[in-house]
mmCIF file of C-alpha atoms in Angstrom:
data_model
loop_
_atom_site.group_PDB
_atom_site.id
_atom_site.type_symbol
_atom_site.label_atom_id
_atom_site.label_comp_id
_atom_site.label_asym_id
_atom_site.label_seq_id
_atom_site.Cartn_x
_atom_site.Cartn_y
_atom_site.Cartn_z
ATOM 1 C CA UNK O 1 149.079 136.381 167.646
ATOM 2 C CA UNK O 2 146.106 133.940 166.767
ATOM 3 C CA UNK O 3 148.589 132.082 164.507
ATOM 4 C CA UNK O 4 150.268 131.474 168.267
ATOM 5 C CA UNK O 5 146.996 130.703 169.853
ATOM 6 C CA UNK O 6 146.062 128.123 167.416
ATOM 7 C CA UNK O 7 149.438 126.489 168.022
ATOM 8 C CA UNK O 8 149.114 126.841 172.346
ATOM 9 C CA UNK O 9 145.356 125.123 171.813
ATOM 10 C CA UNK O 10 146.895 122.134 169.304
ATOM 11 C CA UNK O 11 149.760 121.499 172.343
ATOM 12 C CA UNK O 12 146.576 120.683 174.393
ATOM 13 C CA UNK O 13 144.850 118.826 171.808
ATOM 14 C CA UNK O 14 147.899 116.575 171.548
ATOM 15 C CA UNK O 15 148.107 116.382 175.015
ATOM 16 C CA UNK O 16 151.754 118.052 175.672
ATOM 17 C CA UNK O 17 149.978 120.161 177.643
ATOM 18 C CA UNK O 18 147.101 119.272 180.391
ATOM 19 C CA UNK O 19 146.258 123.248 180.343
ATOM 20 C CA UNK O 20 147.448 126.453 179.843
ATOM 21 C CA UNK O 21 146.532 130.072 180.526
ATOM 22 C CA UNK O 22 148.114 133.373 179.769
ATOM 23 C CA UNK O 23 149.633 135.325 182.847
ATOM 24 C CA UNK O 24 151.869 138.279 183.794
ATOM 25 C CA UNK O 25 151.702 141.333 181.118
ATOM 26 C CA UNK O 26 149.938 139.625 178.013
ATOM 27 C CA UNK O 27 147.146 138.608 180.479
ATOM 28 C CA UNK O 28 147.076 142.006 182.198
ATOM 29 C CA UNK O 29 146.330 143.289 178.435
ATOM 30 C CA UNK O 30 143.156 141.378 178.304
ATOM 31 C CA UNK O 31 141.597 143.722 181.446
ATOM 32 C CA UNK O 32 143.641 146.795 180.903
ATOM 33 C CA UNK O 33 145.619 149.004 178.854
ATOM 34 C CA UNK O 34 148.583 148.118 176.749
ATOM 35 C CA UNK O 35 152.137 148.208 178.203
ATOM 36 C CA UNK O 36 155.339 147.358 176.574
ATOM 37 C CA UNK O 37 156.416 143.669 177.456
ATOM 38 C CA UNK O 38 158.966 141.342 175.298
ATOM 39 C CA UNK O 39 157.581 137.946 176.302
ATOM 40 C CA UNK O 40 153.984 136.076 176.040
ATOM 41 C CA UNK O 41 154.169 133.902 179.891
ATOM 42 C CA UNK O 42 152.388 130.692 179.762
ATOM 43 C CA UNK O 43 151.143 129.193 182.696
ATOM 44 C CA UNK O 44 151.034 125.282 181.793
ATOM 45 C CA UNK O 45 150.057 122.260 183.401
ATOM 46 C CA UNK O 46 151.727 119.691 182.613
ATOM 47 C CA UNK O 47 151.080 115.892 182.202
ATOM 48 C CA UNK O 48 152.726 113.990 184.749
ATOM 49 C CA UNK O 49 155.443 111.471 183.293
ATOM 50 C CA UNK O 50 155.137 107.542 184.925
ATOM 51 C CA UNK O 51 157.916 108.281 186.589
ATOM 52 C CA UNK O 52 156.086 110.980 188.268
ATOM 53 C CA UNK O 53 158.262 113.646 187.082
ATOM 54 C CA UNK O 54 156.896 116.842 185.261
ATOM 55 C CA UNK O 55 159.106 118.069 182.715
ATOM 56 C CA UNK O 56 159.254 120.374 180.024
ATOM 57 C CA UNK O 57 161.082 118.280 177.649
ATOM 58 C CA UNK O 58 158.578 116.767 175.775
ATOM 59 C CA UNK O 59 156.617 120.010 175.383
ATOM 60 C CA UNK O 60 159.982 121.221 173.960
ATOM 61 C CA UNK O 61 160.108 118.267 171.696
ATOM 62 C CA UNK O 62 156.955 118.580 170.588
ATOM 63 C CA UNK O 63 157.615 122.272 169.191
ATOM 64 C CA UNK O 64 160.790 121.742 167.440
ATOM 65 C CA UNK O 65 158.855 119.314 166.075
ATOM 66 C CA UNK O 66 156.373 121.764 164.676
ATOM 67 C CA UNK O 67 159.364 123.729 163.350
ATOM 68 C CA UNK O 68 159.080 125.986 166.586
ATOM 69 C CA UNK O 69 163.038 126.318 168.342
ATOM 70 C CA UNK O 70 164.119 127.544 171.420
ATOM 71 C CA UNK O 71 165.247 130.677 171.865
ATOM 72 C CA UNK O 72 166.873 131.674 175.142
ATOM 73 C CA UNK O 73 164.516 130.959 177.919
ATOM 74 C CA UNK O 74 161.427 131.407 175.397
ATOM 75 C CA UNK O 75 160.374 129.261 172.084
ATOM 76 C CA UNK O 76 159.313 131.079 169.145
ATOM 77 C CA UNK O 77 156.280 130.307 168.101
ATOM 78 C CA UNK O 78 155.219 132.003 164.955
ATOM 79 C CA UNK O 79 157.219 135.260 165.823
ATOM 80 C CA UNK O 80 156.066 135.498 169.636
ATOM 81 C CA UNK O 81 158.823 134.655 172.239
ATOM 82 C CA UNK O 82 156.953 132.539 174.544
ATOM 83 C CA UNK O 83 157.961 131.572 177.890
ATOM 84 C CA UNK O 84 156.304 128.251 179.192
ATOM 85 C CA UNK O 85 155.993 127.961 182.944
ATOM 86 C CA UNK O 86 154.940 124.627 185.095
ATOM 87 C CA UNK O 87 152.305 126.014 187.424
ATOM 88 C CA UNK O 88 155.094 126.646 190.052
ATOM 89 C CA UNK O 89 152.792 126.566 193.537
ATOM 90 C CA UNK O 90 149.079 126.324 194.861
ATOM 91 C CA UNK O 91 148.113 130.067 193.818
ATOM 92 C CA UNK O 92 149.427 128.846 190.436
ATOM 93 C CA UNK O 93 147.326 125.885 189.923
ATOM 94 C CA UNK O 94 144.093 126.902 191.435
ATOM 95 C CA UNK O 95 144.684 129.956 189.011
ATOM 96 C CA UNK O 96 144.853 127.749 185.904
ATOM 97 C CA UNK O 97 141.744 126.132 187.338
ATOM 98 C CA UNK O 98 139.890 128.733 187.208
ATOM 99 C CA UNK O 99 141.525 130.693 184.012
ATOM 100 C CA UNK O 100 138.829 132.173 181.254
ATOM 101 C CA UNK O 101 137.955 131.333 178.507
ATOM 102 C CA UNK O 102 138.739 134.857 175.541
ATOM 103 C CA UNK O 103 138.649 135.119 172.326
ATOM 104 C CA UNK O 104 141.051 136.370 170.053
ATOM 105 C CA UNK O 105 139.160 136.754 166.380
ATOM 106 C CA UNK O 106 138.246 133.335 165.968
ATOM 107 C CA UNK O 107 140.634 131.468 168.349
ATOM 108 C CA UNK O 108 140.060 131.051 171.561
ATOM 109 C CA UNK O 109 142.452 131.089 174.383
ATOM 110 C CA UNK O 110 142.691 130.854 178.160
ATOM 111 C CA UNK O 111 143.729 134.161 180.064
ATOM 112 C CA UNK O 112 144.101 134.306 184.507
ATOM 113 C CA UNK O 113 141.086 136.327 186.051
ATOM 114 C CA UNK O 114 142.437 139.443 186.690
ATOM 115 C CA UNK O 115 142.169 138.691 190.541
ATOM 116 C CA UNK O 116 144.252 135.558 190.615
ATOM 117 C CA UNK O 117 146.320 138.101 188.049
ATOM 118 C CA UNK O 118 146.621 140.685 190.856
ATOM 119 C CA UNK O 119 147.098 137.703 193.538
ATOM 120 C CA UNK O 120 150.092 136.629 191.722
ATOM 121 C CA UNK O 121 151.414 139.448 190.699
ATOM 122 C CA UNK O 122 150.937 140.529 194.924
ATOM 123 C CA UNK O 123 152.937 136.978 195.715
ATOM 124 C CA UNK O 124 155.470 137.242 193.027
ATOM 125 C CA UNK O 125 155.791 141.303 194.317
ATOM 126 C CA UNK O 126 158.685 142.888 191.801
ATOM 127 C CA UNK O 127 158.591 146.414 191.205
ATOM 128 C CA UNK O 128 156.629 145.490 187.632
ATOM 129 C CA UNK O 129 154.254 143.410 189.362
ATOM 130 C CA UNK O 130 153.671 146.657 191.740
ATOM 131 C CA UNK O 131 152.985 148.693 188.689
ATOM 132 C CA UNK O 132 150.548 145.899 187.380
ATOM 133 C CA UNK O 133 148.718 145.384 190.418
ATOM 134 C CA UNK O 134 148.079 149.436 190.356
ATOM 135 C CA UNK O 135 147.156 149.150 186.633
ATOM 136 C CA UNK O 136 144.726 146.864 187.246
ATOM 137 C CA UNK O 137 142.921 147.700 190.502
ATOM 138 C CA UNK O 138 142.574 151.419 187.990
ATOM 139 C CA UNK O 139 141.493 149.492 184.765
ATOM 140 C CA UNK O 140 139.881 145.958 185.948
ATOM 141 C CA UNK O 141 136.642 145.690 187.392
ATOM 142 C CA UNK O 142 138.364 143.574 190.144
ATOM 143 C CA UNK O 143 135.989 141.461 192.963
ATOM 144 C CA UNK O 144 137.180 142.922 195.899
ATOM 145 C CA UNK O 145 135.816 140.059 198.309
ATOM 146 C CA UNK O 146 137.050 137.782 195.885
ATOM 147 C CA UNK O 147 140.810 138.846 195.611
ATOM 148 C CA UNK O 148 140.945 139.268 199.801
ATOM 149 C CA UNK O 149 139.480 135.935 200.204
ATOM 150 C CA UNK O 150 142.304 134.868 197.871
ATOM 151 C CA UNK O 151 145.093 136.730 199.493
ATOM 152 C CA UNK O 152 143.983 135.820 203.178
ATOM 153 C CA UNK O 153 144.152 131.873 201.871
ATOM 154 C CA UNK O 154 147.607 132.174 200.274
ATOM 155 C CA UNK O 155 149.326 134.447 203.134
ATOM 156 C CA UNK O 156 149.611 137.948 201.256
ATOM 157 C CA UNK O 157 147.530 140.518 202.718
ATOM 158 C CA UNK O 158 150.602 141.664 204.662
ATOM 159 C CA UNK O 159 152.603 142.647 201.525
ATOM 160 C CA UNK O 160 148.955 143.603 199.484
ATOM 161 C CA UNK O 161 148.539 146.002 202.987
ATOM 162 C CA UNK O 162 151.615 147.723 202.478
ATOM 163 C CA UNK O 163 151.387 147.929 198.778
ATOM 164 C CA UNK O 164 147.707 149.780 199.452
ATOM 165 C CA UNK O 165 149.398 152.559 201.515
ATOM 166 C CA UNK B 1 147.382 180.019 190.334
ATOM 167 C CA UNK B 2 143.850 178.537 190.617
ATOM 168 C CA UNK B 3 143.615 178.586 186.388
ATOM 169 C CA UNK B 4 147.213 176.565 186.614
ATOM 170 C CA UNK B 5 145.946 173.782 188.681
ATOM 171 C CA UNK B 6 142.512 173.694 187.398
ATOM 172 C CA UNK B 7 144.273 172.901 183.912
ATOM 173 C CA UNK B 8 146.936 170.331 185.287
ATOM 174 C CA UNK B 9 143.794 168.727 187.040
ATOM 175 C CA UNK B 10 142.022 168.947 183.148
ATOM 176 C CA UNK B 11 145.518 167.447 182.066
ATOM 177 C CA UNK B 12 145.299 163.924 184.563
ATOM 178 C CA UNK B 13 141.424 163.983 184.150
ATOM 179 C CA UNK B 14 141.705 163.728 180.267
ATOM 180 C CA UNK B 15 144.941 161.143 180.610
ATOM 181 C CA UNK B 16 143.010 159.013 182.585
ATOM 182 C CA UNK B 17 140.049 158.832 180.866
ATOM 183 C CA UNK B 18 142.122 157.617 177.696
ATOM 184 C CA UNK B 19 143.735 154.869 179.616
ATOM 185 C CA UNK B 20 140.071 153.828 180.325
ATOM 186 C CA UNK B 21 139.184 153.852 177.177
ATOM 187 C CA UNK B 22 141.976 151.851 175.902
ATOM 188 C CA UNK B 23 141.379 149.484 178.740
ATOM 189 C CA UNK B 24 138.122 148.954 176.688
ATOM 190 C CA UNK B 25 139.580 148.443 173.304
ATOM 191 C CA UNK B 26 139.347 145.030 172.166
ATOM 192 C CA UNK B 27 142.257 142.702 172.410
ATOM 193 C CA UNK B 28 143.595 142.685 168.938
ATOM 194 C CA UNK B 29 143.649 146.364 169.272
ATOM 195 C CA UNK B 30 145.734 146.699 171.938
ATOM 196 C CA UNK B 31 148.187 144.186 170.609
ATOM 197 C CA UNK B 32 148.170 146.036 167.610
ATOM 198 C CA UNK B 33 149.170 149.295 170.036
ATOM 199 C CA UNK B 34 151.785 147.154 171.913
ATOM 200 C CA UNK B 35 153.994 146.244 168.480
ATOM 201 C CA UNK B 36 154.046 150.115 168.423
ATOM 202 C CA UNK B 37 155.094 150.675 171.933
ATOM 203 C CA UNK B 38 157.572 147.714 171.480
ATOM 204 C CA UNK B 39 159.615 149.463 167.987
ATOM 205 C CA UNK B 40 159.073 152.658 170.330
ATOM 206 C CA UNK B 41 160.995 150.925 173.693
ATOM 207 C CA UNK B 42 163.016 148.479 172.313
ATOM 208 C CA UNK B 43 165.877 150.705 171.485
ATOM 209 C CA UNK B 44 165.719 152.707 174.892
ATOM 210 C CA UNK B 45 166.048 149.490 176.243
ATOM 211 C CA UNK B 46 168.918 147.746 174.229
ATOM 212 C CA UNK B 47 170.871 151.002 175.135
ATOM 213 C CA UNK B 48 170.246 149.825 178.744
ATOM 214 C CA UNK B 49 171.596 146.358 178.042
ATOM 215 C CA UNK B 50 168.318 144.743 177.921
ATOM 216 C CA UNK B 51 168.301 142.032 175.228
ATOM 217 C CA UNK B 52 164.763 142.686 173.522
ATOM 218 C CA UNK B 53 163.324 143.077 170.059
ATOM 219 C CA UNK B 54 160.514 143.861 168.609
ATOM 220 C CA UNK B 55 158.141 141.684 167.615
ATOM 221 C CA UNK B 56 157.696 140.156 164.322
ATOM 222 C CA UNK B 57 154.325 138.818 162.959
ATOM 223 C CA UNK B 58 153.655 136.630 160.362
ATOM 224 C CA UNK B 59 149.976 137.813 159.237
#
């Protein structure tokens, strides 16, 4: 896991990647307990291109370079499947923003909060986000004025009202 | 019938208070614990179609 760590913090060092932060179930891990998952998610910003595209080409490029190949919709990177993905909408980005700093041994990495983790996981609103939203409102210690002020600004607290009942 | 629910209540009590406590481990514990839950659901899963293996590290 570090091994993949070092690798995610040398993408940003050679600027493939603007940012990045750990999301979904890996992220959930830092804040609560373990649950099976398959995939490490990546939450990357990306450099924009001149043309003013973002793409994940180059990042792709970049880690077959480094002897890393695709596999499926992940890369593996040093026996992790990873799954990179462009900060997708506003929630996204302002969550990257504000992603912390954790350490993992010596490395350090960048994980969500574990209210922008709950806000997402509210907007995104599977059946496994469900379960991860309860897992972490029993586990986290979660800033309740935070996460409402969150979900009020992004249009949840509908769905986050039904999913408290 | 009071003894029966006072131990089912001891039950939940004592299976929450581990997942607390695990909350708490640090972070290269619990990834430690999710290898082990992955050999453990992998195979339920690939039974169910799902196209998932466990993970293997390089240490």
């Amino acid at each position: 896991m570090e091994k993949t760590f070092k690798v995610l913090n040398r993408l940003v060092s050679l600027n493939t990647i603007e940012k990045y932060a750990i999301g979904d179930a890996m992220g959930a891990m830092f804040y609560a307990e373990p649950v099976s998952t398959f995939d490490l998610d990546i939450f990357v910003i990306l450099p924009r291109l001149e043309s003013g595209l973002i793409t994940l080409s180059p990042l792709y490029t970049c880690l077959s370079d480094m002897g890393y190949m695709p596999e499926g919709e992940c890369v593996l990177i040093e026996g992790i499947p990873v799954q990179f993905l462009p900060a997708y909408n506003a929630l996204v980005e302002e969550a990257l923003e504000h992603a912390v700093e954790k350490k993992y041994n010596q490395t350090c990495t960048n994980v969500f909060t574990a209210e922008y983790l709950v806000a997402i996981a509210v907007q995104t609103g599977r059946g496994k986000d469900r379960a991860r939203v309860r897992l972490l409102l029993d586990e986290a210690e979660i800033d309740m004025p935070v996460l409402e002020n969150m979900l009020h600004r992004f249009l949840l607290t509908q769905r986050w009202e039904e999913w408290k009942q | 019938m009071e003894t029966v629910v006072w131990n089912i209540q001891n039950c939940f009590d004592a299976k929450n208070k581990r997942r607390h406590e695990l909350a708490l481990l640090p972070y290269e514990n619990k990834f430690e614990i999710l290898l082990i839950l992955q050999k453990m659901t992998a195979p339920l899963m690939q039974t169910h179609g799902k196209n998932v293996h466990p993970w293997t590290i390089t240490r």
